[in-house]
Coordinates of C-alpha atoms in Angstrom, one line a residue:
X1 CA -22.9 -11.4 -5.7
X2 CA -25.7 -10.2 -3.8
X3 CA -26.6 -10.4 -0.1
X4 CA -28.8 -9.1 2.2
X5 CA -28.4 -6.3 4.7
X6 CA -28.4 -7.7 8.3
X7 CA -28.5 -6.8 11.8
X8 CA -24.4 -6.0 11.7
X9 CA -24.7 -3.9 9.3
X10 CA -27.9 -2.0 11.4
X11 CA -25.1 -1.9 13.9
X12 CA -22.3 -0.4 11.9
X13 CA -24.8 2.5 10.1
X14 CA -25.8 3.8 14.0
X15 CA -22.2 3.8 14.8
X16 CA -21.3 5.9 11.7
X17 CA -24.2 8.4 12.2
X18 CA -23.0 8.6 15.9
X19 CA -20.1 10.1 15.3
X20 CA -19.5 13.6 15.8
X21 CA -22.8 15.8 16.2
X22 CA -25.7 17.7 13.6
X23 CA -28.5 16.6 11.6
X24 CA -26.6 14.3 10.2
X25 CA -29.4 11.3 9.2
X26 CA -31.7 13.9 8.0
X27 CA -28.8 14.1 4.7
X28 CA -29.2 10.5 3.9
X29 CA -31.9 9.4 1.5
X30 CA -33.5 5.8 2.0
X31 CA -30.8 3.2 1.4
X32 CA -31.2 0.1 -0.7
X33 CA -32.0 -3.4 1.2
X34 CA -29.7 -5.1 -1.3
X35 CA -25.9 -4.8 -1.5
X36 CA -24.0 -5.2 -4.7
X37 CA -20.9 -6.0 -3.3
X38 CA -19.5 -8.4 -0.7
X39 CA -18.0 -5.7 1.3
X40 CA -16.8 -8.4 4.3
X41 CA -14.4 -9.8 1.0
X42 CA -13.2 -6.5 0.9
X43 CA -12.0 -5.9 4.5
X44 CA -10.5 -9.4 4.4
X45 CA -8.9 -8.4 1.0
X46 CA -7.2 -5.3 2.7
X47 CA -6.1 -6.9 5.7
X48 CA -4.3 -9.5 3.7
X49 CA -2.5 -6.6 1.9
X50 CA -1.5 -4.7 4.4
X51 CA -0.9 -7.1 7.6
X52 CA 2.7 -7.0 8.4
X53 CA 3.0 -4.4 5.6
X54 CA 2.7 -1.0 7.7
X55 CA 3.3 0.3 11.0
X56 CA -0.7 0.8 11.4
X57 CA -3.6 1.0 9.3
X58 CA -7.4 1.7 9.1
X59 CA -10.5 1.0 6.5
X60 CA -13.8 2.0 6.4
X61 CA -16.6 0.8 3.7
X62 CA -19.7 2.2 3.2
X63 CA -22.5 1.2 0.7
X64 CA -25.6 2.8 0.0
X65 CA -24.9 5.6 2.1
X66 CA -24.4 3.2 5.0
X67 CA -21.4 1.6 7.2
X68 CA -20.6 -2.1 6.3
X69 CA -17.2 -2.4 7.4
X70 CA -14.4 -1.1 9.5
X71 CA -10.7 -2.5 10.3
X72 CA -7.6 -1.8 11.5
X73 CA -4.6 -3.2 12.7
X74 CA -1.0 -2.3 13.7
X75 CA 0.6 0.7 16.0
X76 CA -0.6 4.1 16.5
X77 CA 2.3 5.2 17.8
X78 CA 5.2 2.8 18.9
X79 CA 6.2 5.3 21.7
X80 CA 3.5 4.4 23.8
X81 CA 2.6 0.8 22.3
X82 CA -1.4 2.0 21.1
X83 CA -2.9 0.3 18.7
X84 CA -4.5 2.2 15.2
X85 CA -8.3 2.2 15.0
X86 CA -10.6 3.1 12.3
X87 CA -11.4 6.5 15.1
X88 CA -7.5 7.1 14.8
X89 CA -6.9 10.9 13.5
X90 CA -3.8 11.6 11.6
X91 CA -3.0 14.2 8.6
X92 CA -4.2 13.0 5.5
X93 CA -2.0 14.5 3.5
X94 CA -3.5 15.3 -0.2
X95 CA -6.4 13.8 0.3
X96 CA -7.2 17.3 1.6
X97 CA -7.9 18.5 -1.9
X98 CA -11.1 16.8 -2.1
X99 CA -12.6 18.6 0.8
X100 CA -11.0 21.8 -0.8
X101 CA -12.6 21.4 -4.2
X102 CA -16.1 20.6 -2.8
X103 CA -15.8 23.2 -0.4
X104 CA -14.4 25.9 -3.2
X105 CA -17.1 24.6 -5.7
X106 CA -19.9 25.3 -2.9
X107 CA -19.2 28.8 -2.3
X108 CA -19.1 29.2 -6.1
X109 CA -22.0 28.2 -6.7
X110 CA -23.3 30.4 -3.9
X111 CA -21.6 33.3 -5.8
X112 CA -23.6 32.5 -8.9
X113 CA -20.8 31.4 -10.3
X114 CA -19.2 28.4 -12.7
X115 CA -16.1 26.9 -12.7
X116 CA -15.5 28.7 -16.0
X117 CA -15.1 31.6 -13.6
X118 CA -12.2 33.7 -13.7
X119 CA -10.0 33.6 -10.6
X120 CA -8.8 37.2 -11.2
X121 CA -11.4 39.5 -10.0
X122 CA -11.3 37.3 -7.0
X123 CA -7.3 37.6 -5.9
X124 CA -5.8 40.6 -3.4
X125 CA -5.4 43.7 -5.4
X126 CA -1.4 43.2 -4.4
X127 CA -1.5 40.5 -5.8
X128 CA -3.0 41.4 -9.2
X129 CA -0.6 44.3 -8.7
X130 CA 2.4 41.9 -9.2
X131 CA 1.1 39.1 -11.2
X132 CA 2.2 37.8 -14.8
X133 CA -0.4 38.5 -17.2
X134 CA -1.5 35.1 -17.8
X135 CA -3.5 34.8 -14.4
X136 CA -6.4 37.1 -15.7
X137 CA -7.6 33.6 -17.8
X138 CA -7.2 31.1 -15.3
X139 CA -10.7 29.4 -14.3
X140 CA -11.5 28.3 -11.1
X141 CA -11.6 24.8 -12.8
X142 CA -7.9 25.1 -13.7
X143 CA -7.1 25.3 -10.3
X144 CA -8.9 22.6 -9.0
X145 CA -8.3 20.1 -12.0
X146 CA -4.8 21.0 -12.1
X147 CA -5.0 22.7 -15.8
X148 CA -3.5 26.3 -14.6
X149 CA 0.1 25.4 -16.0
X150 CA 1.8 25.7 -12.2
X151 CA 2.5 22.3 -12.1
X152 CA 5.1 22.4 -15.7
X153 CA 6.6 25.8 -14.1
X154 CA 7.7 25.0 -10.5
X155 CA 8.5 21.6 -11.9
X156 CA 11.1 23.0 -14.0
X157 CA 12.5 25.1 -11.2
X158 CA 15.7 24.6 -9.0
X159 CA 14.4 23.5 -5.4
X160 CA 15.7 27.2 -4.2
X161 CA 12.8 29.1 -6.2
X162 CA 10.4 25.8 -5.6
X163 CA 10.8 26.8 -1.8
X164 CA 9.9 30.5 -3.0
X165 CA 6.4 29.5 -3.7
X166 CA 5.5 27.9 -0.7
X167 CA 1.8 27.9 0.1
X168 CA 1.9 30.9 2.3
X169 CA 0.5 34.1 1.3
X170 CA 4.1 35.5 0.5
X171 CA 4.7 32.4 -1.8
X172 CA 1.6 32.5 -3.7
X173 CA 2.1 35.8 -4.4
X174 CA 5.5 35.0 -5.3
X175 CA 4.7 32.6 -7.4
X176 CA 2.0 34.6 -9.3
X177 CA 4.4 37.1 -10.2
X178 CA 7.2 34.5 -12.3
X179 CA 4.6 32.0 -13.7
X180 CA 3.6 32.0 -16.9
X181 CA 0.3 30.1 -16.6
X182 CA -3.3 30.6 -18.4
X183 CA -6.2 28.4 -18.8
X184 CA -6.7 25.1 -20.2
X185 CA -2.8 24.0 -19.7
X186 CA -2.0 20.1 -19.4
X187 CA -2.8 18.3 -16.5
X188 CA 0.3 18.8 -14.0
X189 CA -0.5 18.2 -10.6
X190 CA 1.1 20.7 -8.4
X191 CA -0.1 21.6 -4.8
X192 CA 0.1 25.6 -5.2
X193 CA -3.0 25.3 -6.8
X194 CA -4.7 24.3 -3.8
X195 CA -3.0 27.7 -2.1
X196 CA -4.6 29.4 -4.7
X197 CA -8.0 27.7 -4.1
X198 CA -8.1 28.7 -0.7
X199 CA -7.4 32.6 -1.7
X200 CA -10.7 32.4 -4.0
X201 CA -12.9 29.9 -1.4
X202 CA -11.9 33.4 0.8
X203 CA -13.0 36.1 -1.6
X204 CA -16.2 34.0 -2.2
X205 CA -16.9 33.7 1.4
X206 CA -16.7 37.0 2.4
X207 CA -19.3 38.0 -0.8
X208 CA -21.9 35.4 -0.2
X209 CA -22.2 34.8 3.7
X210 CA -25.2 36.3 5.5
X211 CA -24.4 36.2 8.8
X212 CA -22.1 39.5 9.3
X213 CA -20.8 37.4 13.0
X214 CA -18.7 34.9 10.9
X215 CA -16.4 38.0 10.4
X216 CA -14.5 36.7 7.3
X217 CA -11.8 39.1 5.9
X218 CA -12.8 40.8 3.0
X219 CA -9.5 40.0 1.5
X220 CA -7.1 36.8 2.7
X221 CA -4.4 38.2 5.0
X222 CA -0.8 37.8 5.2
X223 CA 0.0 35.1 8.3
X224 CA -3.7 34.9 8.3
X225 CA -6.4 32.4 9.7
X226 CA -6.9 29.6 7.3
X227 CA -10.5 30.9 6.4
X228 CA -11.0 27.8 4.1
X229 CA -10.8 25.4 7.7
X230 CA -13.4 27.4 9.0
X231 CA -15.7 27.4 6.3
X232 CA -15.5 23.7 5.9
X233 CA -16.0 23.0 9.5
X234 CA -18.8 25.0 9.6
X235 CA -20.4 24.3 6.1
X236 CA -19.5 20.8 5.2
X237 CA -18.2 19.0 8.3
X238 CA -20.8 20.0 11.0
X239 CA -23.9 19.4 8.7
X240 CA -22.2 15.9 7.8
X241 CA -21.8 15.5 12.0
X242 CA -17.7 15.2 11.5
X243 CA -16.6 16.7 14.7
X244 CA -14.2 19.7 14.1
X245 CA -11.1 19.6 12.5
X246 CA -8.0 20.8 12.8
X247 CA -4.7 20.4 11.2
X248 CA -3.0 21.0 14.7
X249 CA -3.1 17.7 16.5
X250 CA -5.8 17.7 19.3
X251 CA -3.8 15.7 21.6
X252 CA -0.5 15.6 20.6
X253 CA 0.1 13.7 23.6
X254 CA -1.4 10.5 22.4
X255 CA -2.5 11.2 18.9
X256 CA -1.5 8.8 16.1
X257 CA 2.5 9.6 14.7
X258 CA 3.5 8.6 11.3
X259 CA 6.1 6.6 11.3
X260 CA 8.8 6.2 7.8
X261 CA 8.6 2.6 7.7
X262 CA 6.8 -0.5 9.8
X263 CA 9.5 -0.6 11.7
X264 CA 10.3 2.6 12.7
X265 CA 10.9 3.2 15.9
X266 CA 10.0 6.6 16.2
X267 CA 7.0 8.8 15.1
X268 CA 6.3 12.5 14.1
X269 CA 2.9 14.0 14.1
X270 CA 2.8 15.2 10.7
X271 CA 0.8 18.2 11.6
X272 CA 1.0 21.6 10.3
X273 CA 2.2 24.3 13.2
X274 CA 3.8 27.2 13.4
X275 CA 4.1 29.6 10.0
X276 CA 2.7 26.1 8.1
X277 CA -0.6 26.5 9.5
X278 CA -1.3 29.5 7.8
X279 CA -2.0 27.2 4.5
X280 CA -4.2 24.6 6.6
X281 CA -6.9 23.0 4.7
X282 CA -5.2 24.0 1.2
X283 CA -3.0 21.4 -0.2
X284 CA -2.9 19.3 2.8
X285 CA -3.0 19.4 6.8
X286 CA -7.0 18.0 7.6
X287 CA -6.2 15.6 10.5
X288 CA -8.7 12.8 10.0
X289 CA -9.5 8.9 10.6
X290 CA -11.0 6.7 8.7
X291 CA -14.6 7.0 9.8
X292 CA -14.4 10.4 9.0
X293 CA -13.5 9.9 5.3
X294 CA -16.1 7.5 4.4
X295 CA -18.9 9.6 6.3
X296 CA -17.2 12.8 4.3
X297 CA -17.4 10.4 1.6
X298 CA -21.4 9.3 2.3
X299 CA -22.3 13.1 2.9
X300 CA -20.4 14.0 -0.3
X301 CA -22.3 11.4 -2.7
X302 CA -25.8 10.7 -1.1
X303 CA -26.3 14.4 0.9
X304 CA -27.0 17.6 0.7
X305 CA -23.9 19.6 1.8
X306 CA -23.3 20.0 -1.7
X307 CA -25.5 20.1 -4.6
X308 CA -26.0 17.4 -7.5
X309 CA -24.5 20.8 -9.5
X310 CA -21.4 20.7 -7.5
X311 CA -21.1 16.6 -7.8
X312 CA -21.4 17.1 -11.6
X313 CA -18.9 19.7 -11.6
X314 CA -16.4 17.7 -9.8
X315 CA -16.7 14.2 -11.2
X316 CA -16.9 15.8 -14.9
X317 CA -13.6 14.9 -16.7
X318 CA -12.4 16.8 -19.4
X319 CA -9.8 15.6 -22.0
X320 CA -6.2 15.3 -20.7
X321 CA -7.5 15.8 -16.8
X322 CA -9.1 14.2 -13.7
X323 CA -12.1 16.2 -12.8
X324 CA -12.1 18.5 -9.5
X325 CA -10.9 17.1 -6.5
X326 CA -10.0 13.9 -7.7
X327 CA -6.9 12.0 -8.9
X328 CA -8.0 8.2 -9.2
X329 CA -10.4 8.3 -11.9
X330 CA -11.4 4.6 -13.7
X331 CA -13.9 2.3 -14.2
X332 CA -16.8 4.6 -12.2
X333 CA -14.0 5.2 -9.4
X334 CA -13.4 9.0 -7.8
X335 CA -10.7 9.1 -5.6
X336 CA -7.7 11.4 -3.8
X337 CA -5.3 9.9 -2.3
X338 CA -2.2 11.5 -0.4
X339 CA 1.4 10.9 0.5
X340 CA 3.3 13.1 2.4
X341 CA 6.6 12.8 5.1
X342 CA 8.6 15.1 6.9
X343 CA 11.7 12.8 6.8
X344 CA 10.5 12.0 10.5
X345 CA 7.3 9.9 9.5
X346 CA 4.9 9.5 6.6
X347 CA 0.9 9.0 5.7
X348 CA -0.2 7.6 3.2
X349 CA -3.8 7.7 2.5
X350 CA -7.4 7.5 0.3
X351 CA -10.8 8.3 0.1
X352 CA -13.4 8.3 -2.8
X353 CA -16.2 6.6 -4.2
X354 CA -16.0 3.6 -6.2
X355 CA -18.3 1.2 -8.1
X356 CA -21.5 -0.4 -6.9
X357 CA -22.1 2.6 -4.9
X358 CA -19.7 1.6 -2.5
X359 CA -17.8 4.6 -0.6
X360 CA -14.2 4.1 1.4
X361 CA -11.5 4.9 3.1
X362 CA -8.2 4.0 4.1
X363 CA -5.4 5.8 6.1
X364 CA -1.8 4.5 6.5
X365 CA 0.3 5.9 9.3
X366 CA 4.0 4.7 7.7
X367 CA 4.8 3.4 3.9
X368 CA 3.0 0.3 2.3
X369 CA 5.7 -2.2 1.7
X370 CA 6.2 -3.0 -1.6
X371 CA 5.0 0.8 -2.4
X372 CA 1.4 -0.2 -2.8
X373 CA -1.1 2.8 -3.8
X374 CA -3.6 3.1 -1.3
X375 CA -6.4 4.1 -4.3
X376 CA -5.1 1.4 -6.4
X377 CA -5.8 -0.7 -2.9
X378 CA -9.3 0.4 -2.3
X379 CA -10.0 -0.2 -5.6
X380 CA -8.9 -3.7 -5.9
X381 CA -10.4 -4.6 -2.7
X382 CA -14.1 -3.5 -4.2
X383 CA -13.5 -4.9 -7.4
X384 CA -12.2 -8.1 -5.7
X385 CA -15.5 -7.7 -3.7
X386 CA -17.5 -7.5 -6.9
X387 CA -16.5 -11.0 -8.4

């Protein structure tokens, strides 16, 4: 269905561009004057699929780089009775990986490398000193595409061993000392791949940063600051007009909570605090809203925060894999979902680009009754709106 854009969409565009600061409008090309998808139908589909089936949810839909729909319903936190909104920020779980992949590929290009580059030269010397030999053949595309063999190995280990292979420095180093890995292994999704990604990102940033006042360390440090987060905010989010993002709650007394079910009477911030903060912006942790996420996807697809080459690297699907930074790949769709709980609260999320030049995001601060996958819901909504 083709419909003319009207004043409603123009107003929505203004609202999207008003979020955050920076040269947001400069990055967007001239939009089409026609819409291929009836985005109001997509919004209706999401409401009907989620209303009464989650504690709270929010979505945003853009087309041709312009915000066309946003919606929400339910509760952000039971203890205060506040409503969940399209601007409610909360932990987005593994949907963080899409941003981290774009960041690592951006700095990879800046270093004159490609995703086929070996990560070995960009690992700290003490990690290399104890790593198994297979790490010498692992490539950037292996850690971003989950084809390093880490998934198969870690998944076969008892929980006591898995706990040692956490996303902090010592956990990464331990994993490297025991995991038999190598390039081009069968796809097997594993968080630890993206823990390694933040190590490589930091080193490449150090080698390419031209402003010494930024203070990037020569090598990532045990217990140190999450430099992947600093890079993302400086070189991706700020140019896209997205207000600074963190893995810690900006307002813990009022920010949205994750709830285990739609009837939970308590919730949890789900933030990466304490020692866990070291792993912020690797495999999970970014706290963003539905509006933030759709804005990110608009700029990732249409803007200049990454090059066309980086977009091509991300989207190329090799045999048995799913591209770099994506987990939901079908019928022209590239998206990444997230599902995280710490037994006190849960969040399920998805953001990506869909058919007919549509970008969309969905954030749910509980499980969804019936166990619906958030990326499948978004894809189904866009498909429904295209019929």
